[in-house]
Coordinates of C-alpha atoms and ligand atoms in Angstrom, one line a residue:
X286 CA 109.0 136.1 99.4
X287 CA 109.1 135.1 95.7
X288 CA 106.0 133.8 94.0
X289 CA 107.6 131.8 91.3
X290 CA 110.3 129.1 90.8
X291 CA 112.8 129.1 87.9
X292 CA 113.8 125.9 86.3
X293 CA 116.9 125.9 84.1
X294 CA 117.3 123.1 81.6
X295 CA 120.1 123.3 79.0
X296 CA 120.4 127.0 79.3
X297 CA 116.7 127.5 78.9
X298 CA 114.7 129.0 81.8
X299 CA 111.2 128.1 82.7
X300 CA 109.2 130.0 85.2
X301 CA 106.6 128.2 87.3
X302 CA 104.2 129.7 89.8
X303 CA 104.2 128.8 93.5
X304 CA 101.0 127.5 95.1
X305 CA 100.3 128.3 98.7
X306 CA 97.7 126.9 101.0
X307 CA 96.3 128.5 104.2
X308 CA 99.1 126.8 106.2
X309 CA 102.4 125.1 105.3
X310 CA 105.1 125.9 102.8
X311 CA 104.5 126.7 99.1
X312 CA 104.6 124.1 96.3
X313 CA 105.9 124.6 92.8
X314 CA 103.1 124.3 90.4
X315 CA 104.2 121.8 87.7
X316 CA 100.7 121.1 86.4
X317 CA 101.5 122.7 83.0
X318 CA 105.2 121.6 82.9
X319 CA 104.8 118.9 80.3
X320 CA 102.7 120.9 77.9
X321 CA 105.0 124.0 78.2
X322 CA 108.4 122.3 78.3
X323 CA 108.1 118.6 77.3
X324 CA 109.5 117.7 80.7
X325 CA 107.9 115.5 83.4
X326 CA 108.9 115.4 87.1
X327 CA 110.4 112.3 88.7
X328 CA 109.1 111.7 92.2
X329 CA 109.0 108.0 93.1
X330 CA 106.5 107.3 95.9
X331 CA 105.2 110.8 95.4
X332 CA 107.1 111.8 98.5
X333 CA 107.5 115.5 97.4
X334 CA 104.3 115.9 95.4
X335 CA 101.1 117.6 96.6
X336 CA 98.5 115.7 94.5
X337 CA 95.5 118.0 95.3
X338 CA 94.3 120.9 97.3
X339 CA 92.5 119.7 100.5
X340 CA 90.7 121.5 103.4
X341 CA 90.2 118.4 105.5
X342 CA 93.2 117.7 107.6
X343 CA 96.4 119.6 108.3
X344 CA 99.7 118.0 109.4
X345 CA 102.9 119.6 110.3
X346 CA 105.3 116.7 110.5
X347 CA 108.2 118.7 111.9
X348 CA 106.1 120.0 114.8
X349 CA 104.0 117.0 115.4
X350 CA 100.8 118.9 114.6
X351 CA 97.6 117.2 113.4
X352 CA 94.3 119.0 113.0
X353 CA 90.9 117.9 111.7
X354 CA 89.1 120.8 109.9
X355 CA 91.3 123.2 111.9
X356 CA 90.7 121.5 115.3
X357 CA 93.9 120.2 117.1
X358 CA 93.7 116.4 117.5
X359 CA 94.4 116.8 121.3
X360 CA 91.0 118.5 121.7
X361 CA 89.3 115.3 120.6
X362 CA 90.6 113.5 123.7
X363 CA 87.5 114.0 125.9
X364 CA 85.0 115.8 123.7
X365 CA 83.3 114.5 120.6
X366 CA 82.0 111.1 119.7
X367 CA 83.4 109.3 116.7
X368 CA 80.1 110.0 114.9
X369 CA 80.5 113.7 115.5
X370 CA 84.1 113.6 114.3
X371 CA 83.0 111.7 111.2
X372 CA 80.4 114.5 110.4
X373 CA 83.0 117.1 111.0
X374 CA 85.5 115.5 108.6
X375 CA 83.0 114.7 105.8
X376 CA 80.8 117.9 105.9
X377 CA 83.4 120.4 107.1
X378 CA 81.8 121.7 110.2
X379 CA 80.8 120.5 113.7
X380 CA 77.3 119.3 113.4
X381 CA 74.4 121.2 115.0
X382 CA 72.4 119.1 117.5
X383 CA 69.7 118.5 114.9
X384 CA 72.3 117.4 112.3
X385 CA 73.9 115.0 114.7
X386 CA 70.6 113.6 115.8
X387 CA 69.6 113.0 112.2
X388 CA 73.0 111.4 111.3
X389 CA 72.7 109.1 114.4
X390 CA 69.2 108.2 113.4
X391 CA 70.4 107.3 109.9
X392 CA 73.3 105.2 111.3
X393 CA 70.8 103.3 113.4
X394 CA 68.4 102.8 110.5
X395 CA 71.1 101.4 108.3
X396 CA 72.9 99.0 110.7
X397 CA 71.5 95.8 109.4
X398 CA 73.0 94.1 106.3
X399 CA 70.9 93.0 103.4
X400 CA 70.1 89.3 103.8
X401 CA 71.8 88.6 100.5
X402 CA 75.0 90.2 101.7
X403 CA 74.8 88.5 105.1
X404 CA 74.4 85.1 103.4
X405 CA 77.7 85.6 101.6
X406 CA 79.5 85.2 104.9
X407 CA 78.5 81.5 104.8
X408 CA 80.6 80.9 101.7
X409 CA 83.7 82.5 103.0
X410 CA 86.3 80.1 104.6
X411 CA 86.4 80.6 108.4
X412 CA 90.1 81.3 108.2
X413 CA 89.8 84.0 105.6
X414 CA 91.6 87.3 106.5
X415 CA 89.1 89.8 107.8
X416 CA 90.6 92.6 105.7
X417 CA 89.9 90.5 102.6
X418 CA 86.3 90.0 103.7
X419 CA 86.0 93.7 104.5
X420 CA 87.3 94.8 101.1
X421 CA 85.0 92.4 99.3
X422 CA 81.9 93.3 101.3
X423 CA 82.4 97.0 101.0
X424 CA 82.7 96.6 97.3
X425 CA 79.6 94.3 97.4
X426 CA 77.5 97.0 99.0
X427 CA 77.4 98.5 95.5
X428 CA 75.3 95.4 94.4
X429 CA 72.7 95.9 97.2
X430 CA 72.5 99.7 97.3
X431 CA 72.6 100.7 93.6
X432 CA 70.8 103.9 94.2
X433 CA 74.0 105.3 95.7
X434 CA 76.2 104.6 92.6
X435 CA 75.4 108.2 91.6
X436 CA 75.4 110.8 94.3
X437 CA 74.0 113.9 92.7
X438 CA 72.9 115.8 95.8
X439 CA 74.1 116.5 99.4
X440 CA 71.2 114.7 101.0
X441 CA 72.0 111.5 99.2
X442 CA 75.6 111.8 100.2
X443 CA 74.6 112.0 103.9
X444 CA 72.5 108.8 103.5
X445 CA 75.3 107.0 101.6
X446 CA 77.9 108.0 104.3
X447 CA 75.6 106.9 107.0
X448 CA 75.0 103.6 105.3
X449 CA 78.7 102.9 104.8
X450 CA 79.8 104.0 108.3
X451 CA 77.0 102.0 109.9
X452 CA 77.3 98.8 107.8
X453 CA 81.1 98.6 107.9
X454 CA 80.8 98.1 111.7
X455 CA 78.3 95.2 111.2
X456 CA 80.4 93.7 108.4
X457 CA 83.5 93.9 110.6
X458 CA 81.8 92.2 113.6
X459 CA 80.2 89.5 111.4
X460 CA 83.6 88.7 109.9
X461 CA 85.0 88.1 113.4
X462 CA 82.0 86.0 114.4
X463 CA 82.4 83.9 111.3
X464 CA 86.1 83.4 111.9
X465 CA 85.3 82.0 115.4
X466 CA 82.3 79.9 114.2
X467 CA 80.1 82.0 116.4
X468 CA 76.5 83.0 115.6
X469 CA 76.0 86.5 114.2
X470 CA 74.8 89.0 116.8
X471 CA 72.4 91.6 115.4
X472 CA 73.0 95.3 116.2
X473 CA 71.1 96.8 119.1
X474 CA 69.5 100.1 118.0
X475 CA 69.5 101.3 121.7
X476 CA 73.4 101.3 121.8
X477 CA 75.7 104.0 120.6
X478 CA 78.2 103.4 117.8
X479 CA 81.2 101.9 119.7
X480 CA 79.1 100.0 122.3
X481 CA 77.0 98.5 119.5
X482 CA 80.1 97.3 117.7
X483 CA 81.5 95.7 120.9
X484 CA 78.0 94.1 121.5
X485 CA 78.1 92.6 118.0
X486 CA 81.6 91.4 118.6
X487 CA 81.3 89.9 122.1
X488 CA 77.7 89.2 123.0
X489 CA 76.3 85.7 123.0
X490 CA 72.7 84.9 122.1
X491 CA 72.0 84.2 125.8
X492 CA 74.2 86.9 127.3
X493 CA 74.6 90.4 126.3
X494 CA 78.1 92.0 126.5
X495 CA 77.9 95.3 128.2
X496 CA 81.0 97.3 127.3
X497 CA 82.6 98.9 130.4
X498 CA 82.5 102.7 129.9
X499 CA 86.3 103.0 129.8
X500 CA 86.5 100.4 127.0
X501 CA 83.8 102.2 125.0
X502 CA 85.5 105.5 125.4
X503 CA 88.9 104.0 124.5
X504 CA 87.5 102.6 121.3
X505 CA 85.8 105.9 120.5
X506 CA 89.2 107.7 120.8
X507 CA 91.0 105.0 118.8
X508 CA 88.4 105.5 116.0
X509 CA 88.8 109.2 116.1
X510 CA 92.6 109.1 116.1
X511 CA 92.5 107.0 112.9
X512 CA 89.8 109.0 111.2
X513 CA 91.9 110.9 108.8
X514 CA 95.5 111.6 107.9
X515 CA 95.4 113.6 104.7
X516 CA 97.1 112.0 101.6
X517 CA 98.2 108.7 103.2
X518 CA 98.5 105.5 101.1
X519 CA 94.9 104.3 101.5
X520 CA 93.3 107.7 101.1
X521 CA 95.4 108.3 98.0
X522 CA 94.1 104.9 96.7
X523 CA 90.5 106.1 97.4
X524 CA 91.2 109.3 95.5
X525 CA 92.9 107.6 92.6
X526 CA 89.9 105.2 92.2
X527 CA 87.4 108.0 92.8
X528 CA 89.2 110.2 90.2
X529 CA 87.9 107.8 87.6
X530 CA 84.4 108.7 88.9
X531 CA 84.1 105.2 90.5
X532 CA 81.4 105.1 93.1
X533 CA 81.9 105.6 96.8
X534 CA 81.8 101.9 97.7
X535 CA 84.3 100.8 95.0
X536 CA 86.6 103.7 96.0
X537 CA 86.5 102.9 99.7
X538 CA 87.1 99.1 99.0
X539 CA 90.3 100.2 97.4
X540 CA 91.2 102.1 100.5
X541 CA 90.6 98.9 102.6
X542 CA 93.0 97.0 100.3
X543 CA 95.7 99.6 100.6
X544 CA 95.3 99.8 104.4
X545 CA 95.9 96.0 104.7
X546 CA 99.6 96.4 103.8
X547 CA 102.1 95.9 106.7
X548 CA 103.8 99.2 105.9
X549 CA 100.5 101.0 106.4
X550 CA 97.5 99.9 108.6
X551 CA 98.8 96.3 108.9
X552 CA 101.8 97.6 111.0
X553 CA 99.9 97.2 114.3
X554 CA 99.7 93.5 113.7
X555 CA 103.4 93.4 113.0
X556 CA 104.1 95.3 116.2
X557 CA 102.2 92.7 118.3
X558 CA 104.0 89.9 116.4
X559 CA 107.4 91.5 117.2
X560 CA 106.5 92.1 120.9
X561 CA 105.2 88.5 121.2
X562 CA 108.4 87.2 119.8
X563 CA 110.4 89.2 122.4
X564 CA 108.0 87.9 125.1
X565 CA 108.4 84.3 124.1
X566 CA 112.2 84.8 124.3
X567 CA 112.9 84.3 120.6
X568 CA 114.2 87.8 120.3
X569 CA 115.5 90.3 122.8
X570 CA 114.7 94.1 122.6
X571 CA 118.3 94.8 122.0
X572 CA 118.5 92.3 119.1
X573 CA 115.3 93.7 117.7
X574 CA 116.9 97.2 117.6
X575 CA 120.1 95.7 116.0
X576 CA 118.1 93.9 113.4
X577 CA 116.1 97.0 112.5
X578 CA 119.4 98.9 112.0
X579 CA 121.0 96.2 109.9
X580 CA 120.8 97.2 106.2
X581 CA 121.2 93.5 105.2
X582 CA 118.2 92.5 107.2
X583 CA 114.7 93.4 105.8
X584 CA 113.4 93.6 109.4
X585 CA 112.0 97.0 110.5
X586 CA 111.1 98.3 113.9
X587 CA 107.3 98.2 113.3
X588 CA 105.3 101.0 114.7
X589 CA 108.3 103.3 114.2
X590 CA 108.9 105.9 111.6
X591 CA 106.5 107.9 109.4
X592 CA 106.7 109.5 106.0
X593 CA 105.4 112.9 107.3
X594 CA 106.1 113.0 111.1
X595 CA 109.8 113.8 111.6
X596 CA 109.3 114.8 115.2
X597 CA 106.6 112.8 117.0
X598 CA 103.2 111.4 116.0
X599 CA 100.7 113.1 118.3
X600 CA 98.3 110.2 117.9
X601 CA 101.0 107.8 119.3
X602 CA 101.4 110.1 122.3
X603 CA 97.7 110.1 122.9
X604 CA 97.4 106.4 122.5
X605 CA 100.3 105.8 124.9
X606 CA 98.5 108.0 127.5
X607 CA 95.3 106.0 126.9
X608 CA 97.2 102.7 127.3
X609 CA 98.6 103.9 130.7
X610 CA 95.1 104.9 131.7
X611 CA 93.1 101.9 130.6
X612 CA 95.3 98.9 130.7
X613 CA 96.2 98.9 134.5
X614 CA 92.4 98.8 135.3
X615 CA 91.8 95.7 133.3
X616 CA 92.0 92.4 135.0
X617 CA 94.5 91.1 132.5
X618 CA 98.0 92.6 132.8
X619 CA 99.7 92.6 129.5
X620 CA 103.4 91.9 129.6
X621 CA 103.8 93.4 126.1
X622 CA 103.2 96.9 127.5
X623 CA 106.5 96.8 129.4
X624 CA 108.3 95.3 126.4
X625 CA 106.9 98.2 124.2
X626 CA 108.1 100.8 126.7
X627 CA 111.5 99.2 126.8
X628 CA 111.8 99.1 123.0
X629 CA 110.6 102.7 122.8
X630 CA 113.3 103.8 125.3
X631 CA 116.0 101.9 123.5
X632 CA 115.1 103.3 120.1
X633 CA 114.7 106.8 121.3
X634 CA 118.2 106.7 122.8
X635 CA 119.8 105.1 119.7
X636 CA 121.7 107.4 117.3
X637 CA 120.3 105.5 114.3
X638 CA 116.7 106.4 115.2
X639 CA 117.6 109.9 116.4
X640 CA 119.4 110.8 113.2
X641 CA 116.6 109.5 111.0
X642 CA 114.0 111.1 113.2
X643 CA 112.2 107.8 113.7
X644 CA 109.6 108.0 116.5
X645 CA 106.7 105.7 117.5
X646 CA 103.8 106.1 115.1
X647 CA 100.0 105.4 115.7
X648 CA 100.5 101.7 115.3
X649 CA 103.0 101.3 118.1
X650 CA 100.5 101.4 121.0
X651 CA 97.2 100.8 119.2
X652 CA 97.7 97.1 119.1
X653 CA 98.5 96.7 122.8
X654 CA 95.4 98.7 123.6
X655 CA 93.2 96.7 121.3
X656 CA 94.6 93.5 122.8
X657 CA 93.7 94.7 126.3
X658 CA 90.2 95.4 125.1
X659 CA 89.8 91.8 123.9
X660 CA 90.1 92.5 120.2
X661 CA 91.9 89.7 118.4
X662 CA 95.0 90.5 116.4
X663 CA 93.5 89.8 113.0
X664 CA 90.9 92.4 113.7
X665 CA 93.3 95.3 114.4
X666 CA 93.5 96.6 110.8
X667 CA 89.8 96.2 110.5
X668 CA 89.4 98.5 113.5
X669 CA 91.7 100.9 111.8
X670 CA 89.6 100.7 108.6
X671 CA 86.3 101.5 110.6
X672 CA 88.1 104.5 112.0
X673 CA 89.5 105.7 108.7
X674 CA 86.3 105.4 106.8
X675 CA 85.0 109.0 107.5
X676 CA 88.4 110.3 106.2
X677 CA 88.0 108.2 103.0
X678 CA 84.5 109.5 102.5
X679 CA 85.5 113.1 103.2
X680 CA 88.3 112.9 100.5
X681 CA 86.1 111.1 98.0
X682 CA 83.5 113.9 98.5
X683 CA 86.0 116.7 98.3
X684 CA 87.3 115.3 95.0
X685 CA 83.8 114.6 93.7
X686 CA 82.7 118.2 94.5
X687 CA 85.7 119.7 92.7
X688 CA 84.6 120.8 89.3
X689 CA 88.2 121.0 88.1
X690 CA 89.2 117.5 89.3
X691 CA 90.7 115.3 86.6
X692 CA 91.4 111.6 86.4
X693 CA 94.7 110.8 88.1
X694 CA 97.1 109.5 85.6
X695 CA 100.8 109.9 86.4
X696 CA 103.7 109.5 84.0
X697 CA 106.7 107.2 84.1
X698 CA 110.3 107.0 83.2
X699 CA 110.4 104.1 80.8
X700 CA 113.3 101.7 81.4
X701 CA 112.3 98.8 79.1
X702 CA 113.6 97.6 75.8
X703 CA 114.1 99.8 72.7
X704 CA 111.9 98.8 69.7
X705 CA 112.5 95.2 68.7
X706 CA 110.6 92.8 66.4
X707 CA 108.2 90.1 67.4
X708 CA 109.7 86.6 67.0
X709 CA 107.4 83.8 66.2
X710 CA 107.4 81.0 68.8
X711 CA 109.2 78.4 66.6
X712 CA 112.1 80.9 66.0
X713 CA 112.8 81.9 69.6
Ligands
ACO2053 N1 112.9 100.6 111.4 C1 114.2 100.7 110.9 N2 114.6 101.7 110.0 C2 113.7 102.5 109.5 C3 112.3 102.4 110.0 C4 112.0 101.4 110.9 N3 110.7 101.3 111.3 N4 111.6 103.3 109.3 C5 112.5 104.0 108.5 N5 113.7 103.5 108.7 C6 114.9 103.9 108.0 C7 115.0 103.6 106.6 O1 115.6 102.3 106.4 C8 115.8 104.7 106.0 O2 117.2 104.5 106.3 P1 118.4 105.0 105.4 O3 118.2 106.5 105.3 O4 119.6 104.6 106.0 O5 118.1 104.3 104.1 C9 115.4 105.9 106.8 O6 114.9 105.4 108.0 C10 114.2 106.7 106.1 O7 113.1 105.8 106.0 P2 112.2 105.8 104.7 O8 112.2 104.3 104.2 O9 112.6 106.8 103.7 O10 110.8 106.1 105.2 P3 109.5 106.1 104.4 O11 109.0 107.5 104.6 O12 109.7 105.7 103.0 O13 108.7 105.1 105.1 C11 107.4 104.0 106.8 C12 107.8 105.3 106.2 C13 106.9 103.0 105.7 C14 106.3 104.3 107.8 C15 108.7 103.4 107.5 O14 109.1 104.2 108.5 C16 108.4 102.0 108.0 O15 108.5 101.0 107.3 N6 108.0 101.9 109.4 C17 107.6 100.6 109.9 C18 106.2 100.2 109.4 C19 105.2 101.1 110.2 O16 105.2 101.2 111.4 N7 104.2 101.5 109.4 C20 103.1 102.3 109.9 C21 103.2 103.7 109.4 S1 101.9 104.7 110.2 C22 100.5 104.3 109.3 O17 100.6 103.9 108.1 C23 99.3 104.4 110.0

């Protein structure tokens, strides 16, 4: 196997080295291309560009492989808690019992919001989108925890991570309570991470919501399945902001904003909207497939397709299994599950989707599952954000720890006007 690539431009040849990781194919190192040749590379949407070296998550999109720190995602189905998976992603190894106990203790100690932050909820309109609230509040944490604006040692990073992972759950639950005009329910330190979140979401001052074990376990797995996905759009946003040496809170707030988009984390909301339209009779599954294939129609089959997975998304497979396990045991039978199955069958048999290798992604079944658990649609992407937070922190840390990291600053192909003169307003 060769260890270099040769680029020929106007009869001139340039040699560039290949970079290999521990797994996956090599990449052509173009980092010195501009200074050596005066050439830049053109790669819209960065679809062919490895922007960093990373040891956190490995994906093989052709084979449907996803691993966190080397561990196949399927092995998380029954074993660790979300808190344990978060430690693994951020600190690179499975926690020892003492480390896990300490991290849990710090999560519990940090679950309350500063009163100043809590009071800000009263000035937010009740119909405000929860993702807007989440992004603002994560950014606002920098106002109340200024001691974490510089993270100079490992211990401080553990504390900052615990604060963020713990408080994001309280912020998320409070944003839901606010949207419903319900009183805030304070966290219960005796509860574990997922049960505590469900308690803050659904308890009443006079009646505590005790999460059924299968719901708590399902939420735990949902969080884990969303916890990292290497250089996805929101993680890249976190890295871009972090590359300017912006603090952890500001960088993660950028991640929340990116995740909000319907082509990214917002897709699970669009999936439910699409399934509901079919259920109400406004759209048939067959029409839905036809619309998705019609190039004159901007409609897409939400919950289908992925930039990296060209086979199947293992998270979607696990979520489908979880749906089949959890939903039949709930009192409420969701007709959307049957519609989703039908849509999936139609799409998987259709040459358009087969040729383009479009399979269900993580968002296809997550919304149906969350609905069954009583989570309102406008909270779906917030749940995704809680899950993705350890991944964002892990990437921020990895970049922060890299002595060679530089500010991210891409180039462009300029397509604007050639030089022209300024024309005073009375002469235009
Ligand atoms: N429905 C219909 N056609 C699709 C879909 C879809 N869901 N996804 C891709 N295609 C088509 C494209 O139109 C394109 O067709 P063409 O070759 O005839 O032009 C072809 O498949 C390739 O698609 P790209 O646009 O190149 O895929 P890209 O990698 O840019 O986008 C994305 C990936 C954004 C996920 C896309 O598949 C999509 O929009 N899916 C629906 C939204 C969604 O579910 N997003 C969640 C992704 S997972 C996550 O973020 C957690």
